């Protein structure tokens, strides 16, 4: 066993893993990928165009290159890699905003209190910020924009594939509950031009909606509301993408109950979230679950846990549909009686 494979080395490497997140954030904030677009550069040349310190930039990029974000050639020039390309602000489906969201202080600072979170069995977010997570986003414009644009960027990498993985052909009206800027609904409408789409969310979120990106015969609209109170009635399908994982079981049951109240007998609810598999294999949902645990009240769920919150709202899970992304579609219908 080499030194780099020993349990001791693995623990030490994992202990400084937070510097990878910090380095990604720094590269995104400094727009390093933009300055490398078109040609490779040596650190001093790149530092001059980016307005930063050359030797320190070299150390940053050398570290990121160990994870295939940027690459250094034999002449000492740094190049964009496929991952680094996604840090460009003008890249198709850029992930820069997603990186900035996931490394924002609303997630970073509460993570420091993970031990206290585990002791208490609840987020310590309000020990760091003066309001619960979503209330704070509504109060702090910078934090709110970072979150909503970041979520849109993260979702853009998966929306088209998920929309293609479900058959919406029997659906004439769809409500995207808590749909944010509407990226997923736009992809569904592109696939199903006769479908009428309703983007449902709070007013400050809908101010940035993207429904204008699509023109189709079925029409679409943005409707302001609170999914804890009521959702628009009369749709064939109610989509909740990356919504329930933000909330604990009681709150998730309330959201689903509002959907059930709005549903016609033959309507469906489609919860799009990670479904945590059994075993100890890596899964993106397991990492995101730590973020949810420290900053929000929610969690990533197993199939059995989804079945429990569905049942609490008078719904039953009919099937779980894997997608070509880390997310699955948990389909449900109203329980009879």
Short mmCIF file of C-alpha atoms in Angstrom, two decimals:
data_model
loop_
_atom_site.label_atom_id
_atom_site.label_comp_id
_atom_site.label_asym_id
_atom_site.label_seq_id
_atom_site.Cartn_x
_atom_site.Cartn_y
_atom_site.Cartn_z
CA UNK A 1 0.00 0.00 0.00
CA UNK A 2 1.48 3.35 -1.05
CA UNK A 3 1.42 6.34 1.29
CA UNK A 4 -1.26 8.01 -0.82
CA UNK A 5 -3.58 5.03 -0.27
CA UNK A 6 -3.28 4.65 3.48
CA UNK A 7 -6.27 5.37 5.75
CA UNK A 8 -4.21 8.10 7.41
CA UNK A 9 -3.60 9.90 4.12
CA UNK A 10 -7.23 9.53 3.06
CA UNK A 11 -8.42 11.15 6.29
CA UNK A 12 -5.96 14.01 5.96
CA UNK A 13 -6.92 14.61 2.32
CA UNK A 14 -10.60 14.64 3.19
CA UNK A 15 -9.94 17.01 6.09
CA UNK A 16 -8.72 19.73 3.75
CA UNK A 17 -11.37 19.01 1.11
CA UNK A 18 -13.11 22.30 1.87
CA UNK A 19 -10.27 24.09 0.10
CA UNK A 20 -11.44 22.57 -3.17
CA UNK A 21 -14.80 24.33 -2.72
CA UNK A 22 -12.98 27.54 -1.79
CA UNK A 23 -10.72 27.27 -4.83
CA UNK A 24 -13.66 26.68 -7.18
CA UNK A 25 -15.42 29.71 -5.74
CA UNK A 26 -12.31 31.87 -6.12
CA UNK A 27 -11.83 30.83 -9.75
CA UNK A 28 -15.50 31.58 -10.48
CA UNK A 29 -15.47 34.97 -8.76
CA UNK A 30 -12.24 35.96 -10.52
CA UNK A 31 -13.63 34.84 -13.90
CA UNK A 32 -10.45 32.89 -14.62
CA UNK A 33 -12.17 30.68 -17.19
CA UNK A 34 -13.30 33.74 -19.15
CA UNK A 35 -9.70 34.98 -19.31
CA UNK A 36 -8.57 31.60 -20.67
CA UNK A 37 -11.22 31.43 -23.38
CA UNK A 38 -9.58 31.16 -26.78
CA UNK A 39 -6.00 30.48 -25.74
CA UNK A 40 -3.84 28.96 -23.02
CA UNK A 41 -1.83 31.34 -20.84
CA UNK A 42 1.03 31.24 -18.41
CA UNK A 43 0.11 32.27 -14.84
CA UNK A 44 1.78 35.70 -15.00
CA UNK A 45 0.07 36.55 -18.29
CA UNK A 46 -3.25 35.28 -16.98
CA UNK A 47 -2.79 37.16 -13.71
CA UNK A 48 -2.20 40.42 -15.56
CA UNK A 49 -5.43 40.09 -17.55
CA UNK A 50 -7.39 39.02 -14.45
CA UNK A 51 -5.85 41.65 -12.18
CA UNK A 52 -4.56 39.20 -9.57
CA UNK A 53 -1.25 38.02 -8.07
CA UNK A 54 0.60 35.70 -10.47
CA UNK A 55 2.35 33.25 -8.11
CA UNK A 56 -0.78 32.84 -5.97
CA UNK A 57 -2.91 32.29 -9.06
CA UNK A 58 -0.49 29.59 -10.19
CA UNK A 59 -0.89 27.80 -6.86
CA UNK A 60 -4.68 28.03 -7.10
CA UNK A 61 -4.79 26.63 -10.64
CA UNK A 62 -2.24 23.91 -9.84
CA UNK A 63 -4.55 22.72 -7.06
CA UNK A 64 -7.68 22.80 -9.22
CA UNK A 65 -5.82 20.93 -11.96
CA UNK A 66 -5.53 17.93 -9.61
CA UNK A 67 -9.32 17.60 -10.01
CA UNK A 68 -9.30 18.19 -13.79
CA UNK A 69 -10.52 21.77 -13.46
CA UNK A 70 -7.91 23.53 -15.65
CA UNK A 71 -4.78 21.75 -16.91
CA UNK A 72 -1.12 22.80 -17.08
CA UNK A 73 1.01 21.79 -20.07
CA UNK A 74 4.76 21.17 -20.23
CA UNK A 75 5.37 24.82 -21.15
CA UNK A 76 3.68 25.99 -17.96
CA UNK A 77 0.55 27.30 -19.71
CA UNK A 78 -2.90 26.66 -18.29
CA UNK A 79 -5.76 25.43 -20.47
CA UNK A 80 -9.50 25.07 -20.05
CA UNK A 81 -10.74 21.52 -19.46
CA UNK A 82 -14.35 20.42 -20.06
CA UNK A 83 -15.12 21.20 -16.40
CA UNK A 84 -13.37 24.57 -16.53
CA UNK A 85 -15.31 25.47 -19.69
CA UNK A 86 -18.48 25.35 -17.58
CA UNK A 87 -17.08 28.11 -15.35
CA UNK A 88 -17.19 30.56 -18.27
CA UNK A 89 -19.93 33.14 -17.92
CA UNK A 90 -20.85 32.79 -21.60
CA UNK A 91 -20.70 29.00 -21.83
CA UNK A 92 -23.82 27.16 -22.95
CA UNK A 93 -25.38 25.85 -19.73
CA UNK A 94 -22.72 27.59 -17.65
CA UNK A 95 -22.38 26.22 -14.11
CA UNK A 96 -20.68 29.34 -12.72
CA UNK A 97 -23.82 30.56 -10.92
CA UNK A 98 -24.41 27.07 -9.52
CA UNK A 99 -20.87 26.94 -8.13
CA UNK A 100 -21.29 30.37 -6.55
CA UNK A 101 -24.61 29.32 -5.01
CA UNK A 102 -23.34 26.06 -3.54
CA UNK A 103 -20.27 27.81 -2.07
CA UNK A 104 -22.23 30.83 -0.78
CA UNK A 105 -22.08 31.76 2.88
CA UNK A 106 -25.72 30.67 3.40
CA UNK A 107 -24.42 27.10 3.04
CA UNK A 108 -20.78 27.57 4.03
CA UNK A 109 -21.27 29.17 7.45
CA UNK A 110 -23.92 26.76 8.82
CA UNK A 111 -21.73 23.82 7.72
CA UNK A 112 -19.28 24.85 10.44
CA UNK A 113 -22.00 24.00 12.96
CA UNK A 114 -22.61 20.47 11.66
CA UNK A 115 -21.76 18.95 15.04
CA UNK A 116 -24.32 21.18 16.75
CA UNK A 117 -26.85 20.33 14.05
CA UNK A 118 -26.38 16.62 14.72
CA UNK A 119 -26.64 17.15 18.48
CA UNK A 120 -29.86 19.14 18.18
CA UNK A 121 -31.43 17.27 15.27
CA UNK A 122 -32.18 20.60 13.60
CA UNK A 123 -30.46 23.26 11.50
CA UNK A 124 -28.54 25.99 13.36
CA UNK A 125 -29.04 28.41 10.45
CA UNK A 126 -30.65 31.07 12.63
CA UNK A 127 -27.61 31.17 14.88
CA UNK A 128 -25.69 32.52 11.89
CA UNK A 129 -28.38 34.50 10.04
CA UNK A 130 -31.29 36.45 11.55
CA UNK A 131 -34.10 34.49 9.85
CA UNK A 132 -34.94 31.01 8.53
CA UNK A 133 -33.37 30.12 5.18
CA UNK A 134 -36.08 31.16 2.72
CA UNK A 135 -37.09 34.18 4.80
CA UNK A 136 -33.47 35.31 4.70
CA UNK A 137 -33.32 34.91 0.92
CA UNK A 138 -36.41 37.10 0.61
CA UNK A 139 -34.83 39.76 2.86
CA UNK A 140 -31.29 39.76 1.43
CA UNK A 141 -31.40 40.56 -2.28
CA UNK A 142 -27.83 39.43 -2.95
CA UNK A 143 -28.33 36.08 -1.21
CA UNK A 144 -31.69 35.61 -2.93
CA UNK A 145 -30.28 36.30 -6.39
CA UNK A 146 -27.31 34.00 -5.78
CA UNK A 147 -29.67 31.18 -4.79
CA UNK A 148 -32.29 31.56 -7.52
CA UNK A 149 -29.82 32.09 -10.38
CA UNK A 150 -27.67 29.28 -9.02
CA UNK A 151 -30.61 26.90 -8.84
CA UNK A 152 -31.55 27.85 -12.41
CA UNK A 153 -28.01 27.11 -13.61
CA UNK A 154 -27.89 23.77 -11.77
CA UNK A 155 -31.30 22.83 -13.14
CA UNK A 156 -30.41 23.80 -16.70
CA UNK A 157 -27.89 20.96 -16.76
CA UNK A 158 -30.67 18.42 -16.14
CA UNK A 159 -34.02 19.89 -17.22
CA UNK A 160 -34.02 18.80 -20.85
CA UNK A 161 -33.03 15.23 -19.99
CA UNK A 162 -35.65 14.88 -17.26
CA UNK A 163 -38.37 16.33 -19.49
CA UNK A 164 -37.43 13.74 -22.12
CA UNK A 165 -37.60 10.90 -19.59
CA UNK A 166 -41.32 11.29 -18.81
CA UNK A 167 -44.34 10.90 -21.09
CA UNK A 168 -46.43 14.08 -20.88
CA UNK A 169 -48.53 13.16 -23.92
CA UNK A 170 -51.73 12.61 -21.92
CA UNK A 171 -51.41 15.90 -20.09
CA UNK A 172 -53.19 19.07 -21.23
CA UNK A 173 -52.37 21.30 -18.23
CA UNK A 174 -49.34 21.17 -15.96
CA UNK A 175 -48.56 23.21 -12.84
CA UNK A 176 -44.90 23.58 -11.91
CA UNK A 177 -45.20 24.10 -8.14
CA UNK A 178 -42.37 26.25 -6.78
CA UNK A 179 -40.92 26.24 -10.28
CA UNK A 180 -38.57 29.18 -9.77
CA UNK A 181 -37.55 30.86 -13.00
CA UNK A 182 -39.30 28.18 -15.04
CA UNK A 183 -36.41 26.37 -16.70
CA UNK A 184 -37.98 22.92 -16.34
CA UNK A 185 -41.42 24.06 -17.48
CA UNK A 186 -39.85 25.65 -20.56
CA UNK A 187 -38.28 22.32 -21.51
CA UNK A 188 -41.57 20.45 -21.01
CA UNK A 189 -43.41 23.00 -23.17
CA UNK A 190 -40.81 22.65 -25.92
CA UNK A 191 -41.43 18.91 -25.90
CA UNK A 192 -45.25 19.19 -25.66
CA UNK A 193 -46.37 22.28 -27.61
CA UNK A 194 -50.10 21.76 -26.95
CA UNK A 195 -49.64 21.62 -23.18
CA UNK A 196 -50.76 24.61 -21.09
CA UNK A 197 -48.11 25.41 -18.49
CA UNK A 198 -48.53 27.22 -15.17
CA UNK A 199 -45.44 28.44 -13.33
CA UNK A 200 -46.39 28.83 -9.66
CA UNK A 201 -44.13 30.55 -7.14
CA UNK A 202 -43.73 33.63 -4.96
CA UNK A 203 -43.77 37.09 -6.49
CA UNK A 204 -40.09 37.95 -5.96
CA UNK A 205 -39.09 34.67 -7.64
CA UNK A 206 -41.42 35.03 -10.62
CA UNK A 207 -39.99 38.47 -11.32
CA UNK A 208 -37.10 36.62 -13.01
CA UNK A 209 -39.18 34.03 -14.89
CA UNK A 210 -38.08 32.71 -18.29
CA UNK A 211 -41.39 31.76 -19.87
CA UNK A 212 -40.69 34.19 -22.69
CA UNK A 213 -38.10 31.72 -24.01
CA UNK A 214 -40.83 29.51 -25.44
CA UNK A 215 -43.72 30.17 -27.82
CA UNK A 216 -46.24 27.38 -28.36
CA UNK A 217 -49.92 26.82 -29.01
CA UNK A 218 -50.88 25.68 -25.51
CA UNK A 219 -49.90 28.89 -23.79
CA UNK A 220 -48.30 29.45 -20.41
CA UNK A 221 -48.71 31.75 -17.44
CA UNK A 222 -47.00 32.72 -14.21
CA UNK A 223 -49.18 32.59 -11.10
CA UNK A 224 -48.16 34.10 -7.76
CA UNK A 225 -48.85 32.10 -4.63
CA UNK A 226 -47.67 30.14 -1.60
CA UNK A 227 -47.68 26.35 -1.90
CA UNK A 228 -48.30 25.98 1.83
CA UNK A 229 -51.69 27.70 1.36
CA UNK A 230 -53.03 26.52 -2.01
CA UNK A 231 -51.95 25.62 -5.55
CA UNK A 232 -53.81 26.28 -8.82
CA UNK A 233 -56.57 23.69 -9.39
CA UNK A 234 -57.57 21.64 -12.39
CA UNK A 235 -54.25 20.45 -13.81
CA UNK A 236 -53.49 16.96 -15.08
CA UNK A 237 -50.06 16.98 -13.46
CA UNK A 238 -48.39 18.83 -10.57
CA UNK A 239 -44.60 18.94 -10.71
CA UNK A 240 -42.44 19.59 -7.65
CA UNK A 241 -38.82 19.61 -8.81
CA UNK A 242 -36.19 19.95 -6.08
CA UNK A 243 -38.89 21.25 -3.72
CA UNK A 244 -39.74 18.58 -1.14
CA UNK A 245 -36.10 17.99 -0.28
CA UNK A 246 -36.00 21.54 1.14
CA UNK A 247 -38.59 20.70 3.81
CA UNK A 248 -39.04 18.25 6.67
CA UNK A 249 -41.65 15.50 6.58
CA UNK A 250 -44.40 17.56 8.20
CA UNK A 251 -43.91 20.51 5.85
CA UNK A 252 -43.56 18.21 2.81
CA UNK A 253 -46.83 16.53 3.73
CA UNK A 254 -48.51 19.96 3.89
CA UNK A 255 -47.25 20.84 0.42
CA UNK A 256 -48.46 17.54 -1.01
CA UNK A 257 -51.81 17.94 0.75
CA UNK A 258 -52.32 21.30 -0.99
CA UNK A 259 -51.60 19.55 -4.29
CA UNK A 260 -54.07 16.79 -3.49
CA UNK A 261 -56.78 19.36 -2.73
CA UNK A 262 -56.23 20.91 -6.17
CA UNK A 263 -56.07 17.62 -8.06
CA UNK A 264 -58.88 16.10 -10.10
CA UNK A 265 -59.39 12.35 -9.49
CA UNK A 266 -57.18 11.31 -12.43
CA UNK A 267 -54.43 13.89 -11.91
CA UNK A 268 -50.85 13.00 -11.02
CA UNK A 269 -48.21 14.52 -8.79
CA UNK A 270 -44.60 14.25 -9.98
CA UNK A 271 -41.95 14.80 -7.32
CA UNK A 272 -38.52 15.16 -8.92
CA UNK A 273 -35.77 14.67 -6.37
CA UNK A 274 -32.92 12.34 -5.60
CA UNK A 275 -34.07 8.95 -4.32
CA UNK A 276 -31.34 7.67 -2.02
CA UNK A 277 -30.44 4.04 -2.75
CA UNK A 278 -29.51 1.46 -0.15
CA UNK A 279 -25.85 0.77 0.57
CA UNK A 280 -22.72 2.86 0.95
CA UNK A 281 -21.92 3.65 -2.66
CA UNK A 282 -21.38 7.35 -3.47
CA UNK A 283 -24.45 9.23 -4.68
CA UNK A 284 -24.79 12.99 -5.38
CA UNK A 285 -27.87 13.09 -3.17
CA UNK A 286 -25.89 11.99 -0.12
CA UNK A 287 -23.60 15.01 -0.38
CA UNK A 288 -26.47 17.42 -1.00
CA UNK A 289 -28.22 15.92 2.02
CA UNK A 290 -25.49 17.43 4.24
CA UNK A 291 -26.21 20.87 2.80
CA UNK A 292 -29.94 20.43 3.42
CA UNK A 293 -29.33 19.24 6.96
CA UNK A 294 -27.21 22.23 7.95
CA UNK A 295 -29.03 25.13 6.26
CA UNK A 296 -32.64 23.98 5.86
CA UNK A 297 -35.10 21.62 7.51
CA UNK A 298 -35.20 19.18 4.62
CA UNK A 299 -33.50 16.00 3.52
CA UNK A 300 -32.96 13.67 0.58
CA UNK A 301 -35.28 10.66 0.93
CA UNK A 302 -35.38 6.96 0.24
CA UNK A 303 -38.31 5.43 -1.61
CA UNK A 304 -39.88 4.32 1.68
CA UNK A 305 -39.59 7.86 3.07
CA UNK A 306 -41.31 9.26 -0.01
CA UNK A 307 -44.10 6.71 0.37
CA UNK A 308 -44.62 7.85 3.97
CA UNK A 309 -44.98 11.58 3.16
CA UNK A 310 -47.22 10.78 0.19
CA UNK A 311 -49.48 8.65 2.39
CA UNK A 312 -49.67 11.43 4.98
CA UNK A 313 -51.12 13.70 2.31
CA UNK A 314 -53.65 11.16 1.04
CA UNK A 315 -51.55 10.16 -1.96
CA UNK A 316 -49.95 6.90 -3.01
CA UNK A 317 -46.72 6.37 -4.94
CA UNK A 318 -47.50 4.58 -8.22
CA UNK A 319 -43.94 4.27 -9.50
CA UNK A 320 -40.41 5.66 -9.27
CA UNK A 321 -38.93 6.51 -12.66
CA UNK A 322 -35.13 6.83 -12.89
CA UNK A 323 -33.86 9.57 -15.21
CA UNK A 324 -30.57 10.09 -17.01
CA UNK A 325 -29.59 12.45 -14.15
CA UNK A 326 -29.06 11.80 -10.42
CA UNK A 327 -32.76 12.64 -9.90
CA UNK A 328 -35.79 10.35 -10.16
CA UNK A 329 -39.47 11.08 -10.79
CA UNK A 330 -41.66 9.87 -7.93
CA UNK A 331 -45.14 9.63 -9.44
CA UNK A 332 -48.23 9.61 -7.25
CA UNK A 333 -52.00 9.75 -7.39
CA UNK A 334 -54.86 10.37 -5.01
CA UNK A 335 -55.69 7.50 -2.72
CA UNK A 336 -59.21 6.19 -3.23
CA UNK A 337 -61.82 6.88 -0.57
#
